[in-house]
CSV table of C-alpha atoms in Angstrom, one decimal:
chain,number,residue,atom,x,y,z
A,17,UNK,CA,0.0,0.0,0.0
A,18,UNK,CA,0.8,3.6,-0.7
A,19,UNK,CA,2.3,6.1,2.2
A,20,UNK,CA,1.1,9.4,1.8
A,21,UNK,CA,3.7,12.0,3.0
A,22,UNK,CA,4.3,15.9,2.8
A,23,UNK,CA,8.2,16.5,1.6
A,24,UNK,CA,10.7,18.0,-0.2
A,25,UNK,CA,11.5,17.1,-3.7
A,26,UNK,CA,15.1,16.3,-2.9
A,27,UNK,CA,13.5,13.9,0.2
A,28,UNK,CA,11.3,12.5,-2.1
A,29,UNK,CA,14.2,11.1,-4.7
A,30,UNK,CA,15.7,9.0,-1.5
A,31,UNK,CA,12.8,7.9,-0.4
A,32,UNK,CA,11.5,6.4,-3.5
A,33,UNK,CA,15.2,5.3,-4.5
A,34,UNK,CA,15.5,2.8,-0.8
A,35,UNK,CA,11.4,1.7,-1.5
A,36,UNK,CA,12.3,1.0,-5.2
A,37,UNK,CA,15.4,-1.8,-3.9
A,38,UNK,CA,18.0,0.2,-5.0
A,39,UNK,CA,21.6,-1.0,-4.7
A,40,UNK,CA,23.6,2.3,-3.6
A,41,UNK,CA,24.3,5.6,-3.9
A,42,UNK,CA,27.3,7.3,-3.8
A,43,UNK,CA,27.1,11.5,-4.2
A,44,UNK,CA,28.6,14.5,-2.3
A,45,UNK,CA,26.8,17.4,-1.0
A,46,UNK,CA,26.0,20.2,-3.2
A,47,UNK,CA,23.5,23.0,-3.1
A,48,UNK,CA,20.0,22.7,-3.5
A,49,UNK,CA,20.5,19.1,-3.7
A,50,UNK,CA,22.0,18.3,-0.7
A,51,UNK,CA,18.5,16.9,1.0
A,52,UNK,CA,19.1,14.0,-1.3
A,53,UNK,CA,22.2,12.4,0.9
A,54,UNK,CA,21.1,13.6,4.3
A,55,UNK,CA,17.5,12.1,3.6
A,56,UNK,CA,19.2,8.9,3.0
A,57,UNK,CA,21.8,9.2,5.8
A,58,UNK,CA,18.6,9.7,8.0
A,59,UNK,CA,16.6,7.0,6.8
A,60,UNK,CA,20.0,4.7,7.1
A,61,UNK,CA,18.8,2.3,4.8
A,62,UNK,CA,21.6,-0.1,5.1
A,63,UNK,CA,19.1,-1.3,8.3
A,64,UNK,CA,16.5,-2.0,6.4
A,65,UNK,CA,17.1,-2.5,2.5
A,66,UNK,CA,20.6,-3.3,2.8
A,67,UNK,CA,21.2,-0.4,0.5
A,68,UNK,CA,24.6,0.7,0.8
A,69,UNK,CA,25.0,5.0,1.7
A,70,UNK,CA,28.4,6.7,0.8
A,71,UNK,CA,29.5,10.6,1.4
A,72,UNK,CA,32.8,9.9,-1.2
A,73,UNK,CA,35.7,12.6,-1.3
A,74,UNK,CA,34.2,13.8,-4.7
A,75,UNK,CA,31.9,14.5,-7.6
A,76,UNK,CA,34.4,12.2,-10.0
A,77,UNK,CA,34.5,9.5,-7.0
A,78,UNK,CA,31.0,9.2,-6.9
A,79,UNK,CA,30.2,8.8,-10.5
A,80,UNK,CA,33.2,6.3,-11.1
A,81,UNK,CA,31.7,4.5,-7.6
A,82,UNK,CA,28.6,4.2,-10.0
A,83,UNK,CA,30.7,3.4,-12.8
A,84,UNK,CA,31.8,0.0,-10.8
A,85,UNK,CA,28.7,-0.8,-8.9
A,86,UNK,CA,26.5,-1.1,-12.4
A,87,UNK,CA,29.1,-3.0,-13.9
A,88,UNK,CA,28.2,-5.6,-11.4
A,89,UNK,CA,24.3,-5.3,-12.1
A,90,UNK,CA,24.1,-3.4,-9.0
A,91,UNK,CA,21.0,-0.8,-9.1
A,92,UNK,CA,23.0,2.6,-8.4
A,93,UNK,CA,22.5,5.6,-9.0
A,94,UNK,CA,24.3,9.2,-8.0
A,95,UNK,CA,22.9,12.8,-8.0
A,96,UNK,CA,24.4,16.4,-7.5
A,97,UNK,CA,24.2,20.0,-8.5
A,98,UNK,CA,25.1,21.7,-11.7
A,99,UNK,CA,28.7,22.3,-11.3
A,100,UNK,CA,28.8,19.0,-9.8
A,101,UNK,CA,27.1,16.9,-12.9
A,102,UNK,CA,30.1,19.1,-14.8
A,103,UNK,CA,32.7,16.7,-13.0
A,104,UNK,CA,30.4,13.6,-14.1
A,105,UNK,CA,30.7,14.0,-17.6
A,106,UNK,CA,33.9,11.5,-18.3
A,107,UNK,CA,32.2,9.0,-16.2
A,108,UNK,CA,28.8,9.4,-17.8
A,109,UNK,CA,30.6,8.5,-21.3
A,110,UNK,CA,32.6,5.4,-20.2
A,111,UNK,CA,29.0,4.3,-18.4
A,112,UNK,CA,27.2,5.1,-21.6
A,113,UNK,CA,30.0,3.8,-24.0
A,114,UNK,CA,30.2,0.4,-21.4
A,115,UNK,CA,26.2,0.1,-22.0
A,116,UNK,CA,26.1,0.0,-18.8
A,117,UNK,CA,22.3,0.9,-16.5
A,118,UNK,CA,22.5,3.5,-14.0
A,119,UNK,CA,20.2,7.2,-12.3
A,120,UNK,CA,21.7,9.9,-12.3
A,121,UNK,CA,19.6,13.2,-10.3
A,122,UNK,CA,21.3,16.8,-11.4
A,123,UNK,CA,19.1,19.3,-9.5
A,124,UNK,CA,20.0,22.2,-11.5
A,125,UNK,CA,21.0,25.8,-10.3
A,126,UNK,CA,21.9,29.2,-11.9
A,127,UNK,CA,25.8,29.0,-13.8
A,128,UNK,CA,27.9,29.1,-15.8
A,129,UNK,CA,30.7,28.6,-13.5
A,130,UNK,CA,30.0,28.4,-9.9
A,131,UNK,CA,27.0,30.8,-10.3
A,132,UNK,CA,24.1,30.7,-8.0
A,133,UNK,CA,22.2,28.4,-5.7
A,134,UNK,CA,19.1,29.7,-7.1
A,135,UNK,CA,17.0,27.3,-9.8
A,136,UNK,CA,18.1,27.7,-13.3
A,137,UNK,CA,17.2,25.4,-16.4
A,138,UNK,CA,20.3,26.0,-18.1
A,139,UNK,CA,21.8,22.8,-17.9
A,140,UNK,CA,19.5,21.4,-20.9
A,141,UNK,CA,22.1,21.2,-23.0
A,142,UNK,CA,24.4,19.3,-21.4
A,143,UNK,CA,22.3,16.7,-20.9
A,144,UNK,CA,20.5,16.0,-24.5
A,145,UNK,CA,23.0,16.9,-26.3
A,146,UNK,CA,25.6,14.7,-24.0
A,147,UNK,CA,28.2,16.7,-21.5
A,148,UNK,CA,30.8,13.8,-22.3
A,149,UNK,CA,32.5,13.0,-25.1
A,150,UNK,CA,31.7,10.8,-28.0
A,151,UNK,CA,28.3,9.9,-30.0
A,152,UNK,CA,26.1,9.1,-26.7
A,153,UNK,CA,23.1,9.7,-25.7
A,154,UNK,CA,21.4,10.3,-22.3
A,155,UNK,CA,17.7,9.0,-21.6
A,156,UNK,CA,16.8,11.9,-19.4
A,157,UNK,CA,12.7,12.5,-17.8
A,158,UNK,CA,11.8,15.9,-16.1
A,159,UNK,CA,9.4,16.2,-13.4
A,160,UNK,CA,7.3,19.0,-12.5
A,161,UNK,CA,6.5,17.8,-9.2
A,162,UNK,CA,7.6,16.1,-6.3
A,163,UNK,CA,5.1,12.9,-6.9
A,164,UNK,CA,6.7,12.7,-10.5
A,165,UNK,CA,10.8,13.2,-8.7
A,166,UNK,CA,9.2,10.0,-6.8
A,167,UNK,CA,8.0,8.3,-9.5
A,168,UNK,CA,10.8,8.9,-12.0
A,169,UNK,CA,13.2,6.8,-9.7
A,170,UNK,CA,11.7,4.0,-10.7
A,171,UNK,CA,11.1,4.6,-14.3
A,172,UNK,CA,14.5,6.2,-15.1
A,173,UNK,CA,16.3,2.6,-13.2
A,174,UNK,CA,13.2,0.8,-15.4
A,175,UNK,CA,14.5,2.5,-18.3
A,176,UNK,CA,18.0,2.4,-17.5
A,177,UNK,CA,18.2,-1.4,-17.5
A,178,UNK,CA,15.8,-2.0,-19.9
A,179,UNK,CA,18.0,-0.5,-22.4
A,180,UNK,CA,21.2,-0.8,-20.5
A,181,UNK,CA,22.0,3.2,-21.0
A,182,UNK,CA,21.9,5.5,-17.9
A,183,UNK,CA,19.7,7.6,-17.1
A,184,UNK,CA,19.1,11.1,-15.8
A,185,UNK,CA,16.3,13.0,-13.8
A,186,UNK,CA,16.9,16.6,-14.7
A,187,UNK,CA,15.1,18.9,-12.2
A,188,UNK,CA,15.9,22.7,-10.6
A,189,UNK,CA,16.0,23.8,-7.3
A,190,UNK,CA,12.6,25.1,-7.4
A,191,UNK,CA,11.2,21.7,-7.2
A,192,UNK,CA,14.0,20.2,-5.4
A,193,UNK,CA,13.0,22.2,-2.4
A,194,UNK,CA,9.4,22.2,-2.8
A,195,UNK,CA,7.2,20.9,-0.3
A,196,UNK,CA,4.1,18.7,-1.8
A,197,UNK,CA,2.3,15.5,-1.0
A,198,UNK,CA,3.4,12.7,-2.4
A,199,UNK,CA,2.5,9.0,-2.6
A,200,UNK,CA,5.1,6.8,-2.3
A,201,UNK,CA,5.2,3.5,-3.6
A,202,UNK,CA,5.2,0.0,-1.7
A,203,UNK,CA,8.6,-1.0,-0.5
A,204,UNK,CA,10.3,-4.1,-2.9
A,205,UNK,CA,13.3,-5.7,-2.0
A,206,UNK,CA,16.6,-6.0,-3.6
A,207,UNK,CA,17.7,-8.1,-6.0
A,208,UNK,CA,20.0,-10.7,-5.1
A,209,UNK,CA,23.0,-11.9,-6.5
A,210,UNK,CA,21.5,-14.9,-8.2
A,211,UNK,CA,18.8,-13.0,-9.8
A,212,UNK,CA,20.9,-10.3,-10.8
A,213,UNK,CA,23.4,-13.3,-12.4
A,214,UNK,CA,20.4,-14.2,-14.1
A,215,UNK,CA,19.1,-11.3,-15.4
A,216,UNK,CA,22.2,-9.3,-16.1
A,217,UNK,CA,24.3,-12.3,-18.1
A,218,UNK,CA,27.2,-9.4,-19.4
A,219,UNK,CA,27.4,-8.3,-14.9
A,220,UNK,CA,30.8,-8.9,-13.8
A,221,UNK,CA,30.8,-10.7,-10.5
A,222,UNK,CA,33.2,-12.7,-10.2
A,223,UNK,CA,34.5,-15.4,-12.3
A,224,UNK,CA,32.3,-18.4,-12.0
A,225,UNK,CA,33.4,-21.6,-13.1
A,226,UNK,CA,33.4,-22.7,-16.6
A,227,UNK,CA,32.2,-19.4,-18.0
A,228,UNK,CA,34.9,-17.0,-20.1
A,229,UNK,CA,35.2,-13.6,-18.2
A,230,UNK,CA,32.8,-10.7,-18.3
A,231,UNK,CA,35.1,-7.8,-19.4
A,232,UNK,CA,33.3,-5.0,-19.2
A,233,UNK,CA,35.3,-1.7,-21.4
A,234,UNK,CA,34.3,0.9,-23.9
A,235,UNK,CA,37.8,1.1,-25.1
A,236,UNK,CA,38.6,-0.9,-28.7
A,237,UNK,CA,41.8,0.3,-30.5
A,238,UNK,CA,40.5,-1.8,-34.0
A,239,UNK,CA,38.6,1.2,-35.6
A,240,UNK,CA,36.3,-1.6,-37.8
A,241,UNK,CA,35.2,-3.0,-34.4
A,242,UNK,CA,34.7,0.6,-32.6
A,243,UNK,CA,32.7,1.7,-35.4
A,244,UNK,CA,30.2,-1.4,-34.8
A,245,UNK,CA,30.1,-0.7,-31.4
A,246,UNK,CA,28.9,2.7,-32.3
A,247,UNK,CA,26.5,1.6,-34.6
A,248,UNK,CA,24.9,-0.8,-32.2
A,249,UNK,CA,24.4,2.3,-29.4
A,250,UNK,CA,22.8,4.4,-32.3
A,251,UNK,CA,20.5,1.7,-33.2
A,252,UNK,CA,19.3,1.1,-29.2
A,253,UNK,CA,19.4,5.4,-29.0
A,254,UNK,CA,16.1,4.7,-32.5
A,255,UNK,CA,14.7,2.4,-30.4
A,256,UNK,CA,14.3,4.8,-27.6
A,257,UNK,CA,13.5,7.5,-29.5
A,258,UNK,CA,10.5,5.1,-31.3
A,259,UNK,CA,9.2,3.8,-28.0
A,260,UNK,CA,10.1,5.8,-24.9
A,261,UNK,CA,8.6,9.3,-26.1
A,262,UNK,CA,6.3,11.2,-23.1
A,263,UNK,CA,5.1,14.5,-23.3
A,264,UNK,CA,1.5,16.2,-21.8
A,265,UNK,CA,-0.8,18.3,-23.9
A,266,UNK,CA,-2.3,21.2,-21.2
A,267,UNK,CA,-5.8,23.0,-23.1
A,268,UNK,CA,-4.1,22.6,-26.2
A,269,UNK,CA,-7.7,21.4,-28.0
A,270,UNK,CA,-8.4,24.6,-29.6
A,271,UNK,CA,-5.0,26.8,-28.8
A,272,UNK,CA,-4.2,29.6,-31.4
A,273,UNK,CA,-0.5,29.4,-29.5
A,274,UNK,CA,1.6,27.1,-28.1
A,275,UNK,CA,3.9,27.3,-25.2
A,276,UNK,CA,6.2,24.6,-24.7
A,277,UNK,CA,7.8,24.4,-21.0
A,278,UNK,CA,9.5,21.4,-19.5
A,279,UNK,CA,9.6,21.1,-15.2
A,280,UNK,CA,9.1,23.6,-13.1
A,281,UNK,CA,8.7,26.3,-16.1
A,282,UNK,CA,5.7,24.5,-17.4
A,283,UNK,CA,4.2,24.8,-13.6
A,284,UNK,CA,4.4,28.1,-14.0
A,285,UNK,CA,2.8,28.5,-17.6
A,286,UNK,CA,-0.1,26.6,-16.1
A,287,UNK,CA,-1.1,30.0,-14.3
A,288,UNK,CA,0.2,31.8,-17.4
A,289,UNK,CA,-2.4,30.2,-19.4
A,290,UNK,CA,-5.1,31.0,-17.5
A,291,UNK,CA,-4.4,34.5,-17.0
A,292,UNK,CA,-3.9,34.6,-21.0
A,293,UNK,CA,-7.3,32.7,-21.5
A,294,UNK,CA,-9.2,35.4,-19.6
A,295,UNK,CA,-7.9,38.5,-22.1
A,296,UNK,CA,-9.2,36.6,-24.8
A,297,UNK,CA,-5.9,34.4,-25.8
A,298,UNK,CA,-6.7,30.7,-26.6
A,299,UNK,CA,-3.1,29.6,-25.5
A,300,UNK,CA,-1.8,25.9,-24.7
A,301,UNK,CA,1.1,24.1,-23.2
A,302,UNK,CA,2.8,21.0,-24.5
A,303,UNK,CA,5.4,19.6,-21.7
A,304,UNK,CA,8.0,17.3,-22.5
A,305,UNK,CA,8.7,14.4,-19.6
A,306,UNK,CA,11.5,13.1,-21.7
A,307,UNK,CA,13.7,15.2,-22.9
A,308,UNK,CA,15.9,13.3,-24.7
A,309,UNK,CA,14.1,10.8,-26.6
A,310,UNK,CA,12.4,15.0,-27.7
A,311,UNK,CA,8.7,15.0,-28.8
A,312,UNK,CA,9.8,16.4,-32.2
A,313,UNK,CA,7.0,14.7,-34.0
A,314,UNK,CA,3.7,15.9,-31.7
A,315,UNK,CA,5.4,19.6,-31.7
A,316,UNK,CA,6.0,19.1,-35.7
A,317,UNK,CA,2.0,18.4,-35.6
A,318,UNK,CA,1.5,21.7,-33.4
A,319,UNK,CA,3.4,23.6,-36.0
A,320,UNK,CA,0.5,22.9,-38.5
A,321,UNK,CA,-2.1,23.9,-36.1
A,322,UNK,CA,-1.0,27.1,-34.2
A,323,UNK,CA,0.1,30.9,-35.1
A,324,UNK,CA,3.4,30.8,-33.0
A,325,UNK,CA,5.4,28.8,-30.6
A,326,UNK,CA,7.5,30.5,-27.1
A,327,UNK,CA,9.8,28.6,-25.6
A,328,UNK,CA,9.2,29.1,-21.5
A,329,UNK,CA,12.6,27.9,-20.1
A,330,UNK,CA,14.8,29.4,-16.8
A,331,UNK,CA,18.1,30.1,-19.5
A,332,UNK,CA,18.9,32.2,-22.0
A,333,UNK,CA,17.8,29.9,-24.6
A,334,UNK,CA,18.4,26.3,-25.3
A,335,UNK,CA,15.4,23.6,-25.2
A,336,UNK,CA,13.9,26.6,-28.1
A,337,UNK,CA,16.4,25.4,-30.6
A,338,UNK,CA,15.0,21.5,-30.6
A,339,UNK,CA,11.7,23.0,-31.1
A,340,UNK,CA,13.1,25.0,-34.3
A,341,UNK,CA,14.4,21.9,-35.8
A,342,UNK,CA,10.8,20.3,-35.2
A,343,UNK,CA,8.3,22.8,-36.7
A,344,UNK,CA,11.3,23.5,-39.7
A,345,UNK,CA,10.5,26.8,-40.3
A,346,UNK,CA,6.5,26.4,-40.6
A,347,UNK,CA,5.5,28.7,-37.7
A,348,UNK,CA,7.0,31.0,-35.9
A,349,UNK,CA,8.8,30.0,-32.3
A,350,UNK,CA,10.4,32.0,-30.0
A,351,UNK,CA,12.0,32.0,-26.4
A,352,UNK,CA,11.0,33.7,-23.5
A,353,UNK,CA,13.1,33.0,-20.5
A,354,UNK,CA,14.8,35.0,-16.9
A,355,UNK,CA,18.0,33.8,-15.6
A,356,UNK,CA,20.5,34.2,-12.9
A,357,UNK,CA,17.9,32.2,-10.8
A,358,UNK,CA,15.3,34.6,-11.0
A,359,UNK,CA,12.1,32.4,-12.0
A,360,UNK,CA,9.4,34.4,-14.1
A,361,UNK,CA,6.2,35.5,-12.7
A,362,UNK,CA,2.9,34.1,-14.9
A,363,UNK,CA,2.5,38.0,-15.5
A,364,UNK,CA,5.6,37.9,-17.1
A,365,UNK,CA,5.4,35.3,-19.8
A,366,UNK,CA,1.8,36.7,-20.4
A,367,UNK,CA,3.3,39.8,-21.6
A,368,UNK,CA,5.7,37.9,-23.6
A,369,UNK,CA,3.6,36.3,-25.5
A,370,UNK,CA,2.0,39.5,-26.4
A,371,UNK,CA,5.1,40.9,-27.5
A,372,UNK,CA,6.7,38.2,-28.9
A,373,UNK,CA,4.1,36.5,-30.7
A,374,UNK,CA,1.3,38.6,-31.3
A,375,UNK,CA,3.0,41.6,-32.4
């Protein structure tokens, strides 16, 4: 049965992580994502779950901790702060290059550099358009809530192993530190070594006998063979893109224009639309949940139907140039967005759709 709670969306990431039979997690404190690793060193969930709990010396120890731990099959996962998820970004392409399954959380704040601790967006990106180096991609779900950072623990490890790719929950501060009710799910239990032997047949764990060794690498000098391991990660990136698409259509039914906003932005366009609504403006929201695989298609289909596209986002401009590529010149988009960490008022991207798209 369901627990109903009132927390923060950082608490709610560790909760649904030790209730989901996760493995570990290994991260280091960074603001506004810090609530993530004291919620779990509260909970102490190597008690309970037998989910193992490390503070590490660094942002590169922790993602190379999760490097190891999912090359055993191990459900691990990681999470920090923008400058933070910076440090990653080798890591995140052996892990990707390895095909190997892992979460990673980046609650975002304002940059570049060491910037702010305020929310920002502007991390977008660096995450679909892949921080690391090399022809990767990273399967990455935003939440606009705190029930959605709970649920997308278990969909981004779901994900993560069904397509043996990691995966990233990109969120902000502004929902990180939210406090809203949340259901959280049953508890499961971990899997154990036999199962995980079972399931995960390329998870190094030991030699057993009469088996040839599970080398796990993304390194292949023979550029014949490294080609064909390239080949076989941008086939698995199609199939994601054909079948792991989400997105949710807000009083788009008869919308003259379309705002498309992704986490806590599109929270925010929510009052924005109403406001818009009552002077007269028949205006819509289309939010992408996944950001990478994009809903290029759907927003391609909007492009035949409205007068103009804005693009809400907490940056200077980024998400807006994947919805140019979609509507290919057939309506107008533009961007709309504050930065710095100040987050727009629904006044304010009322007024810029007036300015921006009706004028």
């Amino acid at each position: 049965m369901n627990d109903i709670k009132l927390m923060k969306g950082n608490e709610a990431i560790a909760h649904a992580a030790i209730r989901y039979g996760a493995d570990g997690y290994f991260g280091y404190p960074i603001t506004p994502q810090s609530e993530i690793l004291e919620t779990f060193m509260a909970e102490k969930p190597w008690e309970t779950t037998g989910m193992i709990v490390m503070q590490v010396e660094s942002e590169i120890a922790a993602i190379n901790m999760v490097y190891g731990g999912a090359g055993t099959g191990k459900r691990v996962m990681t999470s920090s702060s923008s400058p933070g998820i910076s440090l990653k970004q080798e890591g995140l392409s052996y892990i990707a290059g390895c095909e190997l399954p892992c979460l990673i959380v980046n609650v975002m704040r304002g940059g570049p550099g060491l910037g702010t601790i305020q929310p920002s967006q502007s991390d977008y990106f660096q995450t679909v358009k892949g921080g690391g180096h090399g022809d990767y991609r990273l399967l990455t779900l935003a939440p606009a809530s705190v029930q959605e950072m709970a649920d997308f623990v278990a969909l981004g490890f779901d994900l993560a192993f069904k397509y043996l790719t990691p995966s990233m929950i990109l969120t902000d501060g502004l929902i990180g530190q939210l406090m809203e009710k949340v259901s959280l799910p049953p508890y499961q239990r971990r899997k154990t070594d036999e199962e995980i032997a079972e399931e995960c047949p390329w998870a190094a764990q030991g030699k057993p006998a009469n088996v040839d060794p599970r080398i796990i690498t993304s390194l292949e000098l023979d550029p014949y063979k490294m080609e064909e391991n390239n080949l076989r990660l941008q086939a698995k990136y199609e199939k994601i893109v054909a079948n792991e698409i989400r997105y949710e259509e807000y009083m788009c039914d008869d919308a003259d224009y379309l705002l498309v906003a992704f986490g806590s932005s599109s929270r925010i366009c929510e009052k924005a639309i109403e406001l818009a609504r009552e002077q007269h403006m028949k205006v819509g929201m289309l939010r992408p949940i996944t950001l990478w695989p994009f809903p290029s298609n759907i927003i391609a289909e909007y492009a035949e139907k409205v007068k103009g596209i804005i693009s809400i986002e907490l940056n200077a401009g980024q998400m807006v140039e994947d919805i140019r590529l979609a509507v290919n010149g057939k309506v107008k988009v533009e961007h709309f967005g504050r930065l710095g960490g100040i987050v727009f008022t629904p006044n304010e991207i009322v007024q810029a759709i007036k300015e921006k798209l009706l004028h």
